[in-house]
Amino acid sequence: MHPLVAHFLSANVYDGSLKSGRAVLFWSRSNTAQLLTFYDVRGEERDANGSFYNNAEAVFIMDMVRHIKTLRAGATLSYAILSPYTGQVELLRKNVAAETWTDVQHCPHE
């Protein structure tokens, strides 16, 4: 994980307790695009079995991924969609599974 992403997650999700290994400290910053982008998406958070999800955000994210994949058709892409909420992760996984993409890898979510 890129150090900027790790720092953001540590500060905003894990109360500063997430620490990166040595390999992350030497991450090459060459050829890196904008790493973190935030959008204010209107929508309503809902509670699904104790974990939040937001349909409007999930739709927005899927639209963004489709747009990027169209713009960069044929290119090898590497990106991550992060959410601290299990409900949102499950919704996004369901939405991704509905697509015909064959190049998707899921990280374990606990």
PDB file of N, CA and C in Angstrom:
ATOM      1  N   MET A   1       0.855  -1.166   0.000  1.00  0.00           N
ATOM      2  CA  MET A   1       0.000   0.000   0.000  1.00  0.00           C
ATOM      3  C   MET A   1       0.903   1.232   0.000  1.00  0.00           C
ATOM      4  N   HIS A   2       0.519   2.217  -0.783  1.00  0.00           N
ATOM      5  CA  HIS A   2       1.300   3.451  -0.857  1.00  0.00           C
ATOM      6  C   HIS A   2       1.294   4.147   0.505  1.00  0.00           C
ATOM      7  N   PRO A   3       2.405   4.794   0.886  1.00  0.00           N
ATOM      8  CA  PRO A   3       2.498   5.451   2.198  1.00  0.00           C
ATOM      9  C   PRO A   3       1.410   6.494   2.442  1.00  0.00           C
ATOM     10  N   LEU A   4       0.998   7.241   1.407  1.00  0.00           N
ATOM     11  CA  LEU A   4      -0.056   8.242   1.606  1.00  0.00           C
ATOM     12  C   LEU A   4      -1.393   7.586   1.937  1.00  0.00           C
ATOM     13  N   VAL A   5      -1.674   6.477   1.291  1.00  0.00           N
ATOM     14  CA  VAL A   5      -2.913   5.748   1.575  1.00  0.00           C
ATOM     15  C   VAL A   5      -2.847   5.165   2.986  1.00  0.00           C
ATOM     16  N   ALA A   6      -1.708   4.582   3.332  1.00  0.00           N
ATOM     17  CA  ALA A   6      -1.538   4.015   4.677  1.00  0.00           C
ATOM     18  C   ALA A   6      -1.692   5.084   5.750  1.00  0.00           C
ATOM     19  N   HIS A   7      -1.106   6.256   5.515  1.00  0.00           N
ATOM     20  CA  HIS A   7      -1.211   7.348   6.493  1.00  0.00           C
ATOM     21  C   HIS A   7      -2.663   7.798   6.641  1.00  0.00           C
ATOM     22  N   PHE A   8      -3.374   7.943   5.521  1.00  0.00           N
ATOM     23  CA  PHE A   8      -4.776   8.348   5.571  1.00  0.00           C
ATOM     24  C   PHE A   8      -5.599   7.339   6.370  1.00  0.00           C
ATOM     25  N   LEU A   9      -5.429   6.057   6.064  1.00  0.00           N
ATOM     26  CA  LEU A   9      -6.189   5.027   6.781  1.00  0.00           C
ATOM     27  C   LEU A   9      -5.833   5.005   8.259  1.00  0.00           C
ATOM     28  N   SER A  10      -4.557   5.120   8.573  1.00  0.00           N
ATOM     29  CA  SER A  10      -4.134   5.109   9.970  1.00  0.00           C
ATOM     30  C   SER A  10      -4.772   6.259  10.732  1.00  0.00           C
ATOM     31  N   ALA A  11      -4.715   7.454  10.157  1.00  0.00           N
ATOM     32  CA  ALA A  11      -5.225   8.645  10.840  1.00  0.00           C
ATOM     33  C   ALA A  11      -6.745   8.672  10.932  1.00  0.00           C
ATOM     34  N   ASN A  12      -7.433   8.189   9.898  1.00  0.00           N
ATOM     35  CA  ASN A  12      -8.878   8.367   9.832  1.00  0.00           C
ATOM     36  C   ASN A  12      -9.708   7.138  10.161  1.00  0.00           C
ATOM     37  N   VAL A  13      -9.091   5.975  10.157  1.00  0.00           N
ATOM     38  CA  VAL A  13      -9.845   4.754  10.420  1.00  0.00           C
ATOM     39  C   VAL A  13      -9.329   4.035  11.661  1.00  0.00           C
ATOM     40  N   TYR A  14      -8.013   4.046  11.869  1.00  0.00           N
ATOM     41  CA  TYR A  14      -7.405   3.260  12.938  1.00  0.00           C
ATOM     42  C   TYR A  14      -6.827   4.105  14.068  1.00  0.00           C
ATOM     43  N   ASP A  15      -7.254   5.348  14.208  1.00  0.00           N
ATOM     44  CA  ASP A  15      -6.795   6.229  15.299  1.00  0.00           C
ATOM     45  C   ASP A  15      -5.274   6.267  15.432  1.00  0.00           C
ATOM     46  N   GLY A  16      -4.571   6.249  14.304  1.00  0.00           N
ATOM     47  CA  GLY A  16      -3.120   6.364  14.304  1.00  0.00           C
ATOM     48  C   GLY A  16      -2.369   5.094  14.632  1.00  0.00           C
ATOM     49  N   SER A  17      -3.068   3.979  14.798  1.00  0.00           N
ATOM     50  CA  SER A  17      -2.401   2.746  15.229  1.00  0.00           C
ATOM     51  C   SER A  17      -1.900   1.872  14.075  1.00  0.00           C
ATOM     52  N   LEU A  18      -2.296   2.175  12.831  1.00  0.00           N
ATOM     53  CA  LEU A  18      -1.839   1.387  11.688  1.00  0.00           C
ATOM     54  C   LEU A  18      -0.411   1.792  11.346  1.00  0.00           C
ATOM     55  N   LYS A  19       0.493   0.833  11.306  1.00  0.00           N
ATOM     56  CA  LYS A  19       1.904   1.093  11.007  1.00  0.00           C
ATOM     57  C   LYS A  19       2.293   0.357   9.730  1.00  0.00           C
ATOM     58  N   SER A  20       3.137   0.992   8.925  1.00  0.00           N
ATOM     59  CA  SER A  20       3.606   0.395   7.676  1.00  0.00           C
ATOM     60  C   SER A  20       4.923  -0.333   7.896  1.00  0.00           C
ATOM     61  N   GLY A  21       5.141  -1.386   7.126  1.00  0.00           N
ATOM     62  CA  GLY A  21       6.406  -2.118   7.186  1.00  0.00           C
ATOM     63  C   GLY A  21       7.509  -1.365   6.470  1.00  0.00           C
ATOM     64  N   ARG A  22       8.733  -1.837   6.603  1.00  0.00           N
ATOM     65  CA  ARG A  22       9.898  -1.177   6.007  1.00  0.00           C
ATOM     66  C   ARG A  22       9.772  -1.039   4.498  1.00  0.00           C
ATOM     67  N   ALA A  23       9.219  -2.046   3.825  1.00  0.00           N
ATOM     68  CA  ALA A  23       9.121  -1.994   2.365  1.00  0.00           C
ATOM     69  C   ALA A  23       8.326  -0.782   1.907  1.00  0.00           C
ATOM     70  N   VAL A  24       7.315  -0.416   2.667  1.00  0.00           N
ATOM     71  CA  VAL A  24       6.490   0.729   2.301  1.00  0.00           C
ATOM     72  C   VAL A  24       7.280   2.022   2.414  1.00  0.00           C
ATOM     73  N   LEU A  25       8.205   2.090   3.339  1.00  0.00           N
ATOM     74  CA  LEU A  25       8.987   3.308   3.532  1.00  0.00           C
ATOM     75  C   LEU A  25       9.832   3.649   2.317  1.00  0.00           C
ATOM     76  N   PHE A  26      10.149   2.659   1.490  1.00  0.00           N
ATOM     77  CA  PHE A  26      10.990   2.891   0.320  1.00  0.00           C
ATOM     78  C   PHE A  26      10.192   2.896  -0.984  1.00  0.00           C
ATOM     79  N   TRP A  27       8.902   3.107  -0.882  1.00  0.00           N
ATOM     80  CA  TRP A  27       8.025   3.111  -2.048  1.00  0.00           C
ATOM     81  C   TRP A  27       8.524   4.123  -3.069  1.00  0.00           C
ATOM     82  N   SER A  28       8.595   3.724  -4.309  1.00  0.00           N
ATOM     83  CA  SER A  28       9.017   4.638  -5.370  1.00  0.00           C
ATOM     84  C   SER A  28       7.878   5.587  -5.691  1.00  0.00           C
ATOM     85  N   ARG A  29       8.181   6.861  -5.733  1.00  0.00           N
ATOM     86  CA  ARG A  29       7.159   7.858  -6.044  1.00  0.00           C
ATOM     87  C   ARG A  29       7.197   8.270  -7.509  1.00  0.00           C
ATOM     88  N   SER A  30       7.986   7.611  -8.315  1.00  0.00           N
ATOM     89  CA  SER A  30       8.037   7.965  -9.728  1.00  0.00           C
ATOM     90  C   SER A  30       6.796   7.432 -10.431  1.00  0.00           C
ATOM     91  N   ASN A  31       6.345   8.193 -11.388  1.00  0.00           N
ATOM     92  CA  ASN A  31       5.192   7.819 -12.209  1.00  0.00           C
ATOM     93  C   ASN A  31       3.930   7.548 -11.398  1.00  0.00           C
ATOM     94  N   THR A  32       3.755   8.244 -10.305  1.00  0.00           N
ATOM     95  CA  THR A  32       2.523   8.063  -9.538  1.00  0.00           C
ATOM     96  C   THR A  32       1.561   9.187  -9.869  1.00  0.00           C
ATOM     97  N   ALA A  33       0.339   8.827 -10.094  1.00  0.00           N
ATOM     98  CA  ALA A  33      -0.702   9.813 -10.362  1.00  0.00           C
ATOM     99  C   ALA A  33      -1.238  10.307  -9.027  1.00  0.00           C
ATOM    100  N   GLN A  34      -2.282  11.086  -9.094  1.00  0.00           N
ATOM    101  CA  GLN A  34      -2.928  11.533  -7.864  1.00  0.00           C
ATOM    102  C   GLN A  34      -3.418  10.295  -7.124  1.00  0.00           C
ATOM    103  N   LEU A  35      -3.012  10.168  -5.883  1.00  0.00           N
ATOM    104  CA  LEU A  35      -3.261   8.924  -5.155  1.00  0.00           C
ATOM    105  C   LEU A  35      -4.587   8.884  -4.429  1.00  0.00           C
ATOM    106  N   LEU A  36      -5.002   9.986  -3.868  1.00  0.00           N
ATOM    107  CA  LEU A  36      -6.253  10.027  -3.124  1.00  0.00           C
ATOM    108  C   LEU A  36      -7.144  11.110  -3.714  1.00  0.00           C
ATOM    109  N   THR A  37      -8.360  10.760  -3.970  1.00  0.00           N
ATOM    110  CA  THR A  37      -9.327  11.724  -4.472  1.00  0.00           C
ATOM    111  C   THR A  37     -10.598  11.559  -3.657  1.00  0.00           C
ATOM    112  N   PHE A  38     -11.140  12.674  -3.208  1.00  0.00           N
ATOM    113  CA  PHE A  38     -12.363  12.650  -2.416  1.00  0.00           C
ATOM    114  C   PHE A  38     -13.458  13.397  -3.163  1.00  0.00           C
ATOM    115  N   TYR A  39     -14.655  12.858  -3.159  1.00  0.00           N
ATOM    116  CA  TYR A  39     -15.813  13.492  -3.767  1.00  0.00           C
ATOM    117  C   TYR A  39     -16.920  13.557  -2.726  1.00  0.00           C
ATOM    118  N   ASP A  40     -17.622  14.667  -2.708  1.00  0.00           N
ATOM    119  CA  ASP A  40     -18.777  14.806  -1.828  1.00  0.00           C
ATOM    120  C   ASP A  40     -19.998  14.341  -2.611  1.00  0.00           C
ATOM    121  N   VAL A  41     -20.512  13.190  -2.264  1.00  0.00           N
ATOM    122  CA  VAL A  41     -21.636  12.596  -2.978  1.00  0.00           C
ATOM    123  C   VAL A  41     -22.859  12.661  -2.083  1.00  0.00           C
ATOM    124  N   ARG A  42     -23.887  13.284  -2.596  1.00  0.00           N
ATOM    125  CA  ARG A  42     -25.127  13.328  -1.820  1.00  0.00           C
ATOM    126  C   ARG A  42     -25.750  11.932  -1.820  1.00  0.00           C
ATOM    127  N   GLY A  43     -26.323  11.606  -0.743  1.00  0.00           N
ATOM    128  CA  GLY A  43     -26.938  10.292  -0.610  1.00  0.00           C
ATOM    129  C   GLY A  43     -27.200  10.043   0.855  1.00  0.00           C
ATOM    130  N   GLU A  44     -27.876   8.985   1.119  1.00  0.00           N
ATOM    131  CA  GLU A  44     -28.259   8.679   2.494  1.00  0.00           C
ATOM    132  C   GLU A  44     -27.546   7.425   2.969  1.00  0.00           C
ATOM    133  N   GLU A  45     -26.870   7.538   4.103  1.00  0.00           N
ATOM    134  CA  GLU A  45     -26.240   6.360   4.693  1.00  0.00           C
ATOM    135  C   GLU A  45     -27.316   5.510   5.348  1.00  0.00           C
ATOM    136  N   ARG A  46     -27.205   4.233   5.159  1.00  0.00           N
ATOM    137  CA  ARG A  46     -28.146   3.295   5.769  1.00  0.00           C
ATOM    138  C   ARG A  46     -27.362   2.285   6.579  1.00  0.00           C
ATOM    139  N   ASP A  47     -28.029   1.710   7.530  1.00  0.00           N
ATOM    140  CA  ASP A  47     -27.389   0.731   8.406  1.00  0.00           C
ATOM    141  C   ASP A  47     -27.802  -0.669   7.963  1.00  0.00           C
ATOM    142  N   ALA A  48     -26.808  -1.473   7.611  1.00  0.00           N
ATOM    143  CA  ALA A  48     -27.071  -2.859   7.219  1.00  0.00           C
ATOM    144  C   ALA A  48     -26.397  -3.771   8.226  1.00  0.00           C
ATOM    145  N   ASN A  49     -27.171  -4.290   9.147  1.00  0.00           N
ATOM    146  CA  ASN A  49     -26.628  -5.211  10.157  1.00  0.00           C
ATOM    147  C   ASN A  49     -25.437  -4.621  10.902  1.00  0.00           C
ATOM    148  N   GLY A  50     -25.546  -3.366  11.287  1.00  0.00           N
ATOM    149  CA  GLY A  50     -24.497  -2.729  12.079  1.00  0.00           C
ATOM    150  C   GLY A  50     -23.383  -2.095  11.275  1.00  0.00           C
ATOM    151  N   SER A  51     -23.460  -2.104   9.953  1.00  0.00           N
ATOM    152  CA  SER A  51     -22.434  -1.485   9.121  1.00  0.00           C
ATOM    153  C   SER A  51     -23.100  -0.616   8.063  1.00  0.00           C
ATOM    154  N   PHE A  52     -22.542   0.551   7.838  1.00  0.00           N
ATOM    155  CA  PHE A  52     -23.160   1.520   6.942  1.00  0.00           C
ATOM    156  C   PHE A  52     -22.876   1.231   5.475  1.00  0.00           C
ATOM    157  N   TYR A  53     -23.815   1.664   4.638  1.00  0.00           N
ATOM    158  CA  TYR A  53     -23.618   1.667   3.192  1.00  0.00           C
ATOM    159  C   TYR A  53     -24.370   2.855   2.628  1.00  0.00           C
ATOM    160  N   ASN A  54     -24.007   3.268   1.418  1.00  0.00           N
ATOM    161  CA  ASN A  54     -24.625   4.409   0.768  1.00  0.00           C
ATOM    162  C   ASN A  54     -24.746   4.073  -0.714  1.00  0.00           C
ATOM    163  N   ASN A  55     -25.980   3.861  -1.175  1.00  0.00           N
ATOM    164  CA  ASN A  55     -26.216   3.493  -2.572  1.00  0.00           C
ATOM    165  C   ASN A  55     -25.710   4.544  -3.544  1.00  0.00           C
ATOM    166  N   ALA A  56     -25.925   5.827  -3.238  1.00  0.00           N
ATOM    167  CA  ALA A  56     -25.497   6.902  -4.138  1.00  0.00           C
ATOM    168  C   ALA A  56     -23.981   6.885  -4.322  1.00  0.00           C
ATOM    169  N   GLU A  57     -23.249   6.652  -3.241  1.00  0.00           N
ATOM    170  CA  GLU A  57     -21.788   6.570  -3.343  1.00  0.00           C
ATOM    171  C   GLU A  57     -21.363   5.368  -4.177  1.00  0.00           C
ATOM    172  N   ALA A  58     -22.023   4.239  -3.984  1.00  0.00           N
ATOM    173  CA  ALA A  58     -21.675   3.032  -4.739  1.00  0.00           C
ATOM    174  C   ALA A  58     -21.918   3.234  -6.231  1.00  0.00           C
ATOM    175  N   VAL A  59     -23.027   3.863  -6.587  1.00  0.00           N
ATOM    176  CA  VAL A  59     -23.326   4.145  -7.995  1.00  0.00           C
ATOM    177  C   VAL A  59     -22.273   5.090  -8.566  1.00  0.00           C
ATOM    178  N   PHE A  60     -21.926   6.133  -7.819  1.00  0.00           N
ATOM    179  CA  PHE A  60     -20.921   7.096  -8.259  1.00  0.00           C
ATOM    180  C   PHE A  60     -19.577   6.402  -8.501  1.00  0.00           C
ATOM    181  N   ILE A  61     -19.168   5.564  -7.567  1.00  0.00           N
ATOM    182  CA  ILE A  61     -17.885   4.861  -7.697  1.00  0.00           C
ATOM    183  C   ILE A  61     -17.890   3.957  -8.926  1.00  0.00           C
ATOM    184  N   MET A  62     -18.954   3.210  -9.124  1.00  0.00           N
ATOM    185  CA  MET A  62     -19.022   2.325 -10.286  1.00  0.00           C
ATOM    186  C   MET A  62     -18.986   3.126 -11.584  1.00  0.00           C
ATOM    187  N   ASP A  63     -19.672   4.270 -11.623  1.00  0.00           N
ATOM    188  CA  ASP A  63     -19.626   5.129 -12.809  1.00  0.00           C
ATOM    189  C   ASP A  63     -18.203   5.620 -13.070  1.00  0.00           C
ATOM    190  N   MET A  64     -17.483   5.987 -12.005  1.00  0.00           N
ATOM    191  CA  MET A  64     -16.104   6.456 -12.147  1.00  0.00           C
ATOM    192  C   MET A  64     -15.203   5.339 -12.681  1.00  0.00           C
ATOM    193  N   VAL A  65     -15.341   4.141 -12.151  1.00  0.00           N
ATOM    194  CA  VAL A  65     -14.511   3.024 -12.611  1.00  0.00           C
ATOM    195  C   VAL A  65     -14.799   2.727 -14.080  1.00  0.00           C
ATOM    196  N   ARG A  66     -16.075   2.695 -14.466  1.00  0.00           N
ATOM    197  CA  ARG A  66     -16.421   2.465 -15.874  1.00  0.00           C
ATOM    198  C   ARG A  66     -15.796   3.537 -16.763  1.00  0.00           C
ATOM    199  N   HIS A  67     -15.880   4.791 -16.326  1.00  0.00           N
ATOM    200  CA  HIS A  67     -15.323   5.912 -17.093  1.00  0.00           C
ATOM    201  C   HIS A  67     -13.811   5.757 -17.258  1.00  0.00           C
ATOM    202  N   ILE A  68     -13.117   5.457 -16.176  1.00  0.00           N
ATOM    203  CA  ILE A  68     -11.660   5.286 -16.228  1.00  0.00           C
ATOM    204  C   ILE A  68     -11.295   4.118 -17.140  1.00  0.00           C
ATOM    205  N   LYS A  69     -12.008   3.005 -17.010  1.00  0.00           N
ATOM    206  CA  LYS A  69     -11.713   1.836 -17.838  1.00  0.00           C
ATOM    207  C   LYS A  69     -11.961   2.140 -19.315  1.00  0.00           C
ATOM    208  N   THR A  70     -12.956   2.953 -19.626  1.00  0.00           N
ATOM    209  CA  THR A  70     -13.221   3.338 -21.008  1.00  0.00           C
ATOM    210  C   THR A  70     -12.114   4.246 -21.536  1.00  0.00           C
ATOM    211  N   LEU A  71     -11.730   5.235 -20.733  1.00  0.00           N
ATOM    212  CA  LEU A  71     -10.672   6.160 -21.155  1.00  0.00           C
ATOM    213  C   LEU A  71      -9.339   5.453 -21.357  1.00  0.00           C
ATOM    214  N   ARG A  72      -9.082   4.438 -20.568  1.00  0.00           N
ATOM    215  CA  ARG A  72      -7.785   3.741 -20.598  1.00  0.00           C
ATOM    216  C   ARG A  72      -7.928   2.326 -21.149  1.00  0.00           C
ATOM    217  N   ALA A  73      -8.853   2.149 -22.072  1.00  0.00           N
ATOM    218  CA  ALA A  73      -9.098   0.820 -22.644  1.00  0.00           C
ATOM    219  C   ALA A  73      -7.799   0.225 -23.171  1.00  0.00           C
ATOM    220  N   GLY A  74      -7.539  -1.012 -22.801  1.00  0.00           N
ATOM    221  CA  GLY A  74      -6.339  -1.705 -23.238  1.00  0.00           C
ATOM    222  C   GLY A  74      -5.132  -1.493 -22.342  1.00  0.00           C
ATOM    223  N   ALA A  75      -5.178  -0.499 -21.473  1.00  0.00           N
ATOM    224  CA  ALA A  75      -4.060  -0.221 -20.567  1.00  0.00           C
ATOM    225  C   ALA A  75      -4.145  -1.117 -19.339  1.00  0.00           C
ATOM    226  N   THR A  76      -3.013  -1.384 -18.750  1.00  0.00           N
ATOM    227  CA  THR A  76      -2.976  -2.114 -17.490  1.00  0.00           C
ATOM    228  C   THR A  76      -3.192  -1.110 -16.371  1.00  0.00           C
ATOM    229  N   LEU A  77      -4.258  -1.268 -15.636  1.00  0.00           N
ATOM    230  CA  LEU A  77      -4.609  -0.328 -14.575  1.00  0.00           C
ATOM    231  C   LEU A  77      -4.481  -0.993 -13.212  1.00  0.00           C
ATOM    232  N   SER A  78      -4.146  -0.192 -12.235  1.00  0.00           N
ATOM    233  CA  SER A  78      -4.105  -0.661 -10.857  1.00  0.00           C
ATOM    234  C   SER A  78      -4.735   0.416  -9.988  1.00  0.00           C
ATOM    235  N   TYR A  79      -5.816   0.077  -9.338  1.00  0.00           N
ATOM    236  CA  TYR A  79      -6.493   1.037  -8.476  1.00  0.00           C
ATOM    237  C   TYR A  79      -7.204   0.278  -7.371  1.00  0.00           C
ATOM    238  N   ALA A  80      -7.567   1.024  -6.347  1.00  0.00           N
ATOM    239  CA  ALA A  80      -8.261   0.420  -5.213  1.00  0.00           C
ATOM    240  C   ALA A  80      -9.440   1.286  -4.826  1.00  0.00           C
ATOM    241  N   ILE A  81     -10.486   0.648  -4.397  1.00  0.00           N
ATOM    242  CA  ILE A  81     -11.643   1.326  -3.830  1.00  0.00           C
ATOM    243  C   ILE A  81     -11.669   0.915  -2.366  1.00  0.00           C
ATOM    244  N   LEU A  82     -11.541   1.882  -1.488  1.00  0.00           N
ATOM    245  CA  LEU A  82     -11.440   1.605  -0.057  1.00  0.00           C
ATOM    246  C   LEU A  82     -12.672   2.103   0.683  1.00  0.00           C
ATOM    247  N   SER A  83     -13.125   1.322   1.629  1.00  0.00           N
ATOM    248  CA  SER A  83     -14.205   1.741   2.514  1.00  0.00           C
ATOM    249  C   SER A  83     -14.001   1.079   3.869  1.00  0.00           C
ATOM    250  N   PRO A  84     -14.163   1.848   4.936  1.00  0.00           N
ATOM    251  CA  PRO A  84     -14.041   1.251   6.263  1.00  0.00           C
ATOM    252  C   PRO A  84     -15.312   0.518   6.700  1.00  0.00           C
ATOM    253  N   TYR A  85     -16.350   0.562   5.883  1.00  0.00           N
ATOM    254  CA  TYR A  85     -17.632  -0.023   6.272  1.00  0.00           C
ATOM    255  C   TYR A  85     -17.885  -1.341   5.543  1.00  0.00           C
ATOM    256  N   THR A  86     -18.095  -2.398   6.277  1.00  0.00           N
ATOM    257  CA  THR A  86     -18.356  -3.706   5.689  1.00  0.00           C
ATOM    258  C   THR A  86     -19.566  -3.658   4.768  1.00  0.00           C
ATOM    259  N   GLY A  87     -20.605  -2.942   5.167  1.00  0.00           N
ATOM    260  CA  GLY A  87     -21.804  -2.829   4.341  1.00  0.00           C
ATOM    261  C   GLY A  87     -21.509  -2.220   2.980  1.00  0.00           C
ATOM    262  N   GLN A  88     -20.660  -1.198   2.941  1.00  0.00           N
ATOM    263  CA  GLN A  88     -20.301  -0.553   1.678  1.00  0.00           C
ATOM    264  C   GLN A  88     -19.423  -1.480   0.835  1.00  0.00           C
ATOM    265  N   VAL A  89     -18.491  -2.175   1.474  1.00  0.00           N
ATOM    266  CA  VAL A  89     -17.635  -3.122   0.751  1.00  0.00           C
ATOM    267  C   VAL A  89     -18.492  -4.209   0.113  1.00  0.00           C
ATOM    268  N   GLU A  90     -19.446  -4.749   0.851  1.00  0.00           N
ATOM    269  CA  GLU A  90     -20.313  -5.803   0.316  1.00  0.00           C
ATOM    270  C   GLU A  90     -21.143  -5.294  -0.856  1.00  0.00           C
ATOM    271  N   LEU A  91     -21.662  -4.064  -0.753  1.00  0.00           N
ATOM    272  CA  LEU A  91     -22.438  -3.477  -1.844  1.00  0.00           C
ATOM    273  C   LEU A  91     -21.562  -3.282  -3.082  1.00  0.00           C
ATOM    274  N   LEU A  92     -20.354  -2.773  -2.891  1.00  0.00           N
ATOM    275  CA  LEU A  92     -19.447  -2.563  -4.021  1.00  0.00           C
ATOM    276  C   LEU A  92     -19.041  -3.887  -4.666  1.00  0.00           C
ATOM    277  N   ARG A  93     -18.783  -4.899  -3.863  1.00  0.00           N
ATOM    278  CA  ARG A  93     -18.438  -6.217  -4.419  1.00  0.00           C
ATOM    279  C   ARG A  93     -19.590  -6.776  -5.250  1.00  0.00           C
ATOM    280  N   LYS A  94     -20.805  -6.597  -4.769  1.00  0.00           N
ATOM    281  CA  LYS A  94     -21.985  -7.052  -5.508  1.00  0.00           C
ATOM    282  C   LYS A  94     -22.083  -6.309  -6.840  1.00  0.00           C
ATOM    283  N   ASN A  95     -21.854  -5.002  -6.815  1.00  0.00           N
ATOM    284  CA  ASN A  95     -21.925  -4.202  -8.038  1.00  0.00           C
ATOM    285  C   ASN A  95     -20.818  -4.580  -9.019  1.00  0.00           C
ATOM    286  N   VAL A  96     -19.611  -4.810  -8.517  1.00  0.00           N
ATOM    287  CA  VAL A  96     -18.496  -5.209  -9.384  1.00  0.00           C
ATOM    288  C   VAL A  96     -18.779  -6.580  -9.998  1.00  0.00           C
ATOM    289  N   ALA A  97     -19.341  -7.486  -9.215  1.00  0.00           N
ATOM    290  CA  ALA A  97     -19.647  -8.832  -9.713  1.00  0.00           C
ATOM    291  C   ALA A  97     -20.670  -8.792 -10.848  1.00  0.00           C
ATOM    292  N   ALA A  98     -21.519  -7.768 -10.874  1.00  0.00           N
ATOM    293  CA  ALA A  98     -22.529  -7.640 -11.921  1.00  0.00           C
ATOM    294  C   ALA A  98     -21.924  -7.168 -13.246  1.00  0.00           C
ATOM    295  N   GLU A  99     -20.694  -6.679 -13.213  1.00  0.00           N
ATOM    296  CA  GLU A  99     -20.008  -6.232 -14.427  1.00  0.00           C
ATOM    297  C   GLU A  99     -19.358  -7.434 -15.113  1.00  0.00           C
ATOM    298  N   THR A 100     -18.916  -7.237 -16.345  1.00  0.00           N
ATOM    299  CA  THR A 100     -18.273  -8.320 -17.100  1.00  0.00           C
ATOM    300  C   THR A 100     -16.751  -8.236 -17.033  1.00  0.00           C
ATOM    301  N   TRP A 101     -16.220  -7.525 -16.069  1.00  0.00           N
ATOM    302  CA  TRP A 101     -14.778  -7.362 -15.936  1.00  0.00           C
ATOM    303  C   TRP A 101     -14.144  -8.687 -15.524  1.00  0.00           C
ATOM    304  N   THR A 102     -13.041  -9.006 -16.153  1.00  0.00           N
ATOM    305  CA  THR A 102     -12.342 -10.254 -15.839  1.00  0.00           C
ATOM    306  C   THR A 102     -11.040 -10.011 -15.091  1.00  0.00           C
ATOM    307  N   ASP A 103     -10.688  -8.765 -14.883  1.00  0.00           N
ATOM    308  CA  ASP A 103      -9.385  -8.425 -14.301  1.00  0.00           C
ATOM    309  C   ASP A 103      -9.495  -7.863 -12.889  1.00  0.00           C
ATOM    310  N   VAL A 104     -10.489  -8.286 -12.146  1.00  0.00           N
ATOM    311  CA  VAL A 104     -10.730  -7.742 -10.810  1.00  0.00           C
ATOM    312  C   VAL A 104     -10.176  -8.689  -9.752  1.00  0.00           C
ATOM    313  N   GLN A 105      -9.452  -8.119  -8.808  1.00  0.00           N
ATOM    314  CA  GLN A 105      -8.970  -8.886  -7.661  1.00  0.00           C
ATOM    315  C   GLN A 105      -9.534  -8.242  -6.409  1.00  0.00           C
ATOM    316  N   HIS A 106     -10.003  -9.067  -5.498  1.00  0.00           N
ATOM    317  CA  HIS A 106     -10.543  -8.567  -4.238  1.00  0.00           C
ATOM    318  C   HIS A 106      -9.545  -8.806  -3.121  1.00  0.00           C
ATOM    319  N   CYS A 107      -9.385  -7.803  -2.292  1.00  0.00           N
ATOM    320  CA  CYS A 107      -8.592  -7.973  -1.077  1.00  0.00           C
ATOM    321  C   CYS A 107      -9.511  -8.532  -0.001  1.00  0.00           C
ATOM    322  N   PRO A 108      -8.974  -9.311   0.907  1.00  0.00           N
ATOM    323  CA  PRO A 108      -9.820  -9.805   2.001  1.00  0.00           C
ATOM    324  C   PRO A 108     -10.292  -8.649   2.869  1.00  0.00           C
ATOM    325  N   HIS A 109     -11.501  -8.741   3.344  1.00  0.00           N
ATOM    326  CA  HIS A 109     -12.071  -7.711   4.211  1.00  0.00           C
ATOM    327  C   HIS A 109     -12.557  -8.394   5.471  1.00  0.00           C
ATOM    328  N   GLU A 110     -12.093  -7.900   6.585  1.00  0.00           N
ATOM    329  CA  GLU A 110     -12.488  -8.524   7.849  1.00  0.00           C
ATOM    330  C   GLU A 110     -13.220  -7.544   8.714  1.00  0.00           C
TER     331      GLU A 110
END
